[in-house]
């Protein structure tokens, strides 16, 4: 038989039947329709044929000596390489129980013998069309998955690059000042040693040196501490995916506890925190992550949102909906100007540089929400209108092994 384009487009069909007359009839009929047909007369030959070249469709007899059609199908479906080829059973067995069994072992259709040629053709065409659609979908899906992985990688690399640049920049300042202080101290020490060696030291030299030594070491200590603090916060930016256990807990009461740590700061400014929405929201998640998110949000409100004498009203709102947890946090402070709103989640974006801000708080929250919790976060704010953060994270019903 010559291989034509049309044949390869119409499909490659494997016929399995131990009755040669059946095989001849089906084979002729399908070949006439332009299908490429291979015929075998036993189950084991069928398995060999499928392994040699995967057909687009298999027409499979059930009652055969040796291996039955059911067994052939079961083995095909159990193997990743052969599972894709759809199987239509074609059999004289006519009881519902036979058909049910055929579907149970993985068949996609069932034709009863004696068959009508039109019926066989119609069913073959339908199954081939479905098979092609499934394959196309599978290919699209794989393509999308590949693209997604690529995008995530690119974004990660870009974020990493920005982070490394930021880290160098941030650490450079305290280290640079430290180096200056240390070299000043070294120079003064050398001078001091020379005076001592030449026996020319005056009382004023001693007091000058002692003052320099005290000042330099204070500067050194302060700046090395600042560098150490920075390194500590950078460590938090790289969200450790495994550091902390996941468990079932009640989010509203847990957050209430977490906020107790902040109560001195809150009291000092007469600020209030309310937890609203559903009560007793039980989720399976990482409690420490939630504590850190809320702590950073509240710290930001206290640091950025209010005038020194202004008492703020901070509100947390919790709701579960369709397997998702909707978490809202808002303050009624000064808000974030439009030109900054797009930058607040960037690492090192801060309006408090030099006053204790590293610009990492919201970046850490962003990483925790998107990476660790698999959710999304966005911020709405306008100058003079307060700030609201919306978190939306997947939260399927927890296994109730704890309340
Ligand atoms: N509740 C808020 N109200 C007004 N501005 C805010 C609020 N939260 C954040 N911002 C703005 O977003 C910026 C980035 O916040 P982020 O928490 O990332 O850094 P930071 O607070 O400045 O420093 P860090 O958190 O590292 O100490 C802040 O500098 C501030 O300008
Ligand atoms: Mg902050």
XYZ file of C-alpha atoms and ligand atoms in Angstrom:
435
model
C 0.000 0.000 0.000
C 1.380 3.447 -0.822
C 1.596 5.982 1.907
C -0.216 9.160 0.938
C -0.741 12.359 2.851
C -4.414 11.758 3.049
C -3.870 8.410 4.703
C -1.620 9.785 7.377
C -4.117 12.562 8.000
C -7.097 10.224 8.240
C -5.458 8.002 10.793
C -3.653 4.782 11.567
C -5.976 2.020 12.811
C -5.029 -1.286 14.395
C -7.551 -4.145 13.975
C -7.434 -6.988 16.467
C -9.680 -10.015 15.855
C -9.076 -13.740 15.844
C -11.626 -14.294 13.014
C -9.829 -13.725 9.686
C -13.110 -13.058 7.865
C -13.922 -10.172 10.218
C -10.460 -8.774 9.835
C -10.634 -8.871 6.038
C -14.009 -7.174 5.931
C -13.103 -4.379 8.356
C -9.706 -3.892 6.823
C -11.041 -3.521 3.310
C -13.798 -1.196 4.370
C -11.518 1.112 6.398
C -8.774 1.118 3.746
C -11.342 2.152 1.168
C -12.128 5.137 3.373
C -8.496 6.165 3.305
C -7.359 4.875 6.697
C -4.040 3.170 7.144
C -4.910 -0.259 8.560
C -2.831 -2.894 10.330
C -4.426 -6.248 11.269
C -3.375 -8.754 13.914
C -5.087 -11.926 15.127
C -4.213 -12.112 18.830
C -3.875 -10.030 21.976
C -0.131 -10.494 22.322
C 0.410 -9.515 18.676
C -1.694 -6.437 19.329
C 0.592 -5.357 22.193
C 3.664 -5.864 20.008
C 2.110 -3.870 17.163
C 1.140 -0.961 19.434
C 4.621 -0.839 20.911
C 6.194 -0.829 17.449
C 4.099 2.122 16.234
C 1.368 3.797 18.201
C -1.921 3.686 16.258
C -4.438 6.516 16.376
C -7.213 4.038 17.143
C -7.582 0.367 18.046
C -10.584 -1.776 17.141
C -10.407 -4.637 19.599
C -12.277 -7.950 19.730
C -13.030 -9.252 23.226
C -13.252 -13.032 22.962
C -9.940 -14.274 21.638
C -7.950 -17.346 22.571
C -5.018 -16.575 24.861
C -5.242 -12.982 25.936
C -8.750 -11.481 25.966
C -9.496 -8.014 24.573
C -10.162 -6.772 28.117
C -6.673 -7.834 29.197
C -5.071 -6.223 26.126
C -6.842 -2.972 26.889
C -5.938 -3.114 30.561
C -2.251 -3.537 29.697
C -2.338 -0.745 27.111
C -3.920 1.661 29.586
C -1.422 0.754 32.301
C 1.520 1.861 30.150
C 2.314 5.554 29.693
C 3.525 4.990 26.132
C 0.421 3.211 24.907
C -2.322 4.682 27.057
C -3.143 7.490 24.592
C -4.441 5.251 21.767
C -8.228 5.048 22.122
C -9.756 1.564 22.084
C -13.158 0.708 20.570
C -14.323 -2.758 21.545
C -16.047 -4.736 18.854
C -17.687 -7.915 20.092
C -20.555 -10.328 19.844
C -21.005 -10.098 23.603
C -24.158 -8.096 24.030
C -24.882 -7.931 27.758
C -24.735 -4.560 29.556
C -22.278 -6.111 31.985
C -19.842 -6.777 29.112
C -20.114 -3.192 27.922
C -19.645 -1.851 31.419
C -16.534 -3.973 31.794
C -15.243 -2.693 28.453
C -15.556 0.907 29.634
C -14.094 0.029 33.011
C -10.876 -1.316 31.510
C -10.501 1.904 29.511
C -12.434 1.449 26.245
C -13.975 4.588 24.734
C -16.740 2.917 22.744
C -18.403 -0.421 22.082
C -19.737 -1.883 18.836
C -21.859 -5.037 18.838
C -21.375 -7.747 16.222
C -22.788 -8.235 13.709
C -21.945 -4.637 12.930
C -23.241 -2.210 10.335
C -20.507 -0.713 8.271
C -21.920 2.811 8.574
C -22.020 2.521 12.337
C -18.399 1.388 12.523
C -17.294 4.251 10.279
C -19.264 6.823 12.222
C -17.872 5.650 15.552
C -14.325 5.407 14.234
C -14.515 8.948 12.853
C -15.939 10.318 16.078
C -13.271 8.702 18.223
C -10.468 9.806 15.910
C -11.725 13.377 15.968
C -11.918 13.297 19.763
C -8.464 11.754 19.943
C -7.014 14.488 17.758
C -8.679 17.184 19.841
C -7.350 15.636 23.030
C -3.855 15.537 21.581
C -4.059 19.151 20.459
C -5.274 20.203 23.886
C -2.488 18.259 25.517
C 0.094 19.914 23.257
C -1.334 23.389 23.924
C -1.347 22.680 27.612
C 2.273 21.531 27.572
C 3.251 24.579 25.548
C 1.529 26.892 28.018
C 3.202 25.137 30.911
C 6.596 25.541 29.252
C 5.960 29.244 28.652
C 4.805 29.715 32.202
C 7.918 28.114 33.637
C 10.055 30.281 31.343
C 8.260 33.446 32.421
C 8.565 32.632 36.083
C 12.277 31.924 35.612
C 12.821 35.193 33.757
C 10.969 37.125 36.420
C 12.906 35.412 39.155
C 16.206 36.218 37.486
C 15.210 39.853 36.985
C 14.064 40.126 40.594
C 17.271 38.480 41.760
C 19.366 40.888 39.717
C 17.527 43.871 41.181
C 17.880 42.411 44.633
C 21.620 41.829 44.323
C 22.116 45.387 43.023
C 20.033 46.731 45.901
C 21.858 44.684 48.487
C 25.269 45.875 47.282
C 24.046 49.441 47.285
C 22.509 49.249 50.763
C 25.395 47.445 52.401
C 27.954 49.648 50.714
C 27.156 52.659 52.873
C 27.705 51.180 56.361
C 30.684 49.129 55.181
C 32.252 52.189 53.539
C 31.838 54.290 56.678
C 33.235 51.395 58.736
C 36.312 51.161 56.523
C 36.903 54.901 56.881
C 36.638 54.757 60.654
C 38.957 51.738 60.814
C 41.648 53.368 58.639
C 41.480 56.566 60.651
C 41.979 54.524 63.806
C 44.865 52.645 62.206
C 46.588 55.863 61.161
C 46.143 57.478 64.553
C 47.452 54.341 66.235
C 50.565 54.350 64.074
C 51.177 58.002 64.886
C 50.601 57.295 68.550
C 53.020 54.332 68.552
C 55.674 56.513 66.872
C 55.320 59.202 69.547
C 55.602 56.544 72.201
C 58.679 54.935 70.608
C 60.394 58.306 70.327
C 59.443 59.052 73.886
C 57.743 62.246 72.821
C 54.226 61.611 73.950
C 52.430 64.461 75.669
C 49.391 64.188 77.851
C 47.323 65.940 75.153
C 48.440 63.283 72.600
C 47.116 60.564 74.860
C 43.748 62.200 75.380
C 43.427 62.969 71.671
C 44.146 59.346 70.802
C 41.722 58.028 73.373
C 38.978 60.257 71.994
C 39.668 59.125 68.420
C 39.699 55.474 69.508
C 36.370 55.829 71.322
C 34.731 57.660 68.417
C 36.063 55.316 65.746
C 34.999 52.182 67.541
C 31.507 53.625 68.128
C 31.209 54.409 64.419
C 32.559 50.972 63.507
C 30.181 49.198 65.821
C 27.146 51.185 64.709
C 27.815 50.611 61.040
C 28.694 46.952 61.337
C 25.469 46.481 63.282
C 23.547 48.227 60.530
C 25.179 45.938 57.943
C 24.313 42.899 60.040
C 20.689 44.086 60.311
C 20.534 44.500 56.553
C 21.878 41.005 55.981
C 19.228 39.745 58.381
C 16.432 41.384 56.397
C 17.854 40.117 53.096
C 17.690 36.624 54.484
C 13.982 37.096 55.076
C 13.462 38.269 51.519
C 14.495 34.887 50.206
C 11.397 33.143 51.475
C 12.379 29.783 52.791
C 9.813 27.361 51.405
C 10.300 24.737 54.059
C 11.255 26.555 57.205
C 7.959 26.391 58.957
C 5.234 23.889 59.524
C 1.790 24.112 58.051
C -1.084 23.415 60.367
C -4.761 23.954 61.011
C -5.475 27.021 63.144
C -8.032 29.724 63.769
C -6.786 32.776 61.913
C -8.749 35.523 63.704
C -7.774 34.494 67.202
C -4.202 33.768 66.085
C -3.840 37.249 64.608
C -5.266 38.723 67.802
C -2.425 37.009 69.687
C 0.178 38.083 67.154
C -0.897 41.707 67.584
C -0.298 41.584 71.318
C 3.424 41.909 70.567
C 2.688 45.234 68.944
C 0.507 46.575 71.727
C 3.157 48.860 73.276
C 3.567 50.658 69.934
C -0.190 50.731 69.367
C -0.929 52.114 72.844
C 1.715 54.789 72.535
C -0.149 56.336 69.617
C -3.655 55.498 70.873
C -4.207 53.385 67.776
C -6.897 50.687 67.671
C -6.990 47.414 65.742
C -10.284 45.676 64.954
C -10.676 42.215 63.498
C -13.923 42.050 61.547
C -15.752 39.718 59.199
C -16.288 36.039 59.869
C -15.340 34.779 63.271
C -13.728 31.418 63.830
C -12.115 31.333 60.390
C -10.185 28.084 60.492
C -7.557 27.541 57.820
C -4.692 25.184 57.068
C -1.677 27.391 56.489
C 1.543 28.772 57.947
C 0.726 30.720 61.115
C 4.172 32.353 61.298
C 3.748 33.732 57.791
C 0.440 35.358 58.720
C 1.959 36.827 61.861
C 4.766 38.359 59.822
C 2.397 39.748 57.198
C 0.173 41.432 59.768
C 3.127 42.691 61.789
C 4.707 44.312 58.721
C 1.387 45.869 57.658
C 0.710 47.320 61.102
C 4.305 48.545 61.460
C 3.953 50.302 58.123
C 0.757 52.063 59.204
C 2.426 53.191 62.406
C 5.591 54.301 60.601
C 4.140 55.907 57.498
C 0.430 56.622 57.817
C -0.069 58.945 60.776
C 1.097 62.237 62.209
C 2.723 61.881 65.654
C -0.439 62.932 67.539
C -2.900 61.203 65.240
C -4.700 58.076 66.518
C -5.287 55.547 63.781
C -8.014 53.009 63.199
C -6.637 49.782 61.743
C -9.062 47.154 60.472
C -8.530 43.533 59.511
C -11.375 41.860 57.669
C -11.518 38.081 57.074
C -13.810 36.131 54.835
C -13.799 32.665 53.257
C -15.407 32.265 49.878
C -15.323 29.366 47.401
C -12.235 27.778 48.860
C -10.391 31.092 49.081
C -9.482 33.275 51.982
C -10.090 36.966 51.427
C -8.046 39.052 53.815
C -8.283 42.832 53.945
C -6.163 45.219 55.923
C -6.810 48.924 55.979
C -5.757 52.044 57.807
C -7.279 55.513 57.737
C -3.981 57.319 57.412
C -2.454 59.642 54.859
C -2.429 57.113 52.035
C 0.127 56.518 49.302
C 0.555 59.024 46.466
C -0.308 57.665 43.016
C 3.272 57.980 41.764
C 4.500 55.619 44.526
C 1.701 53.082 44.448
C 3.253 51.034 41.638
C 6.577 50.766 43.484
C 5.693 49.860 47.048
C 6.273 46.105 46.553
C 9.680 46.637 44.910
C 12.666 45.715 47.044
C 14.324 48.804 48.570
C 11.537 51.210 47.722
C 11.115 53.379 50.790
C 10.195 56.961 51.539
C 12.089 56.673 54.831
C 15.631 56.085 53.677
C 18.031 57.022 56.401
C 15.256 56.966 58.993
C 15.179 53.232 59.581
C 13.389 52.182 56.396
C 14.983 49.569 54.145
C 12.031 49.241 51.784
C 11.880 45.513 52.306
C 8.729 45.129 54.444
C 6.210 45.017 51.599
C 8.563 43.073 49.345
C 8.766 40.370 51.992
C 4.966 40.363 52.289
C 4.667 40.111 48.513
C 6.993 37.095 48.404
C 5.227 35.399 51.286
C 1.771 35.851 49.750
C 2.703 34.844 46.212
C 5.295 32.146 46.880
C 4.571 30.631 50.227
C 0.784 31.040 50.256
C 0.255 30.829 46.486
C -2.054 33.849 46.478
C -2.222 37.407 45.190
C -1.911 40.780 46.896
C -2.830 44.262 45.757
C -3.005 47.670 47.311
C -5.515 50.448 46.905
C -4.688 53.841 48.246
C -4.959 57.533 47.528
C -3.475 60.510 49.248
C -5.533 61.462 52.294
C -7.806 58.442 51.873
C -6.077 55.683 53.827
C -4.535 52.500 52.487
C -6.093 49.070 51.910
C -4.314 45.795 51.134
C -6.301 42.933 49.611
C -4.975 39.402 49.932
C -6.640 36.521 48.135
C -5.154 33.106 48.881
C -6.349 29.578 48.115
C -7.675 27.980 51.266
C -9.452 24.666 50.780
C -11.456 23.339 53.701
C -8.943 22.230 56.307
C -8.760 18.692 57.596
C -10.495 19.148 60.926
C -7.879 17.626 63.150
C -7.711 20.706 65.322
C -10.030 23.596 66.070
N 0.157 52.066 55.466
C 0.910 52.892 54.732
N 0.587 54.198 54.603
C 1.330 55.039 53.837
N 2.442 54.648 53.151
C 2.820 53.358 53.235
C 2.070 52.422 54.008
N 2.670 51.211 53.876
C 3.732 51.403 53.079
N 3.829 52.684 52.676
C 4.830 53.237 51.733
O 5.453 52.150 51.049
C 6.864 52.198 51.238
C 7.431 50.801 51.234
O 7.036 50.086 52.403
P 7.958 48.934 52.956
O 7.307 48.325 54.131
O 8.315 48.030 51.822
O 9.293 49.696 53.363
P 9.584 50.599 54.630
O 8.481 50.478 55.612
O 9.884 51.966 54.134
O 10.919 49.940 55.192
P 11.034 48.559 56.028
O 9.689 47.927 56.007
O 12.044 47.763 55.282
O 11.473 48.952 57.367
C 7.055 52.955 52.503
O 8.321 53.580 52.559
C 5.924 53.994 52.438
O 6.268 55.081 51.618
Mg 7.818 48.634 56.241
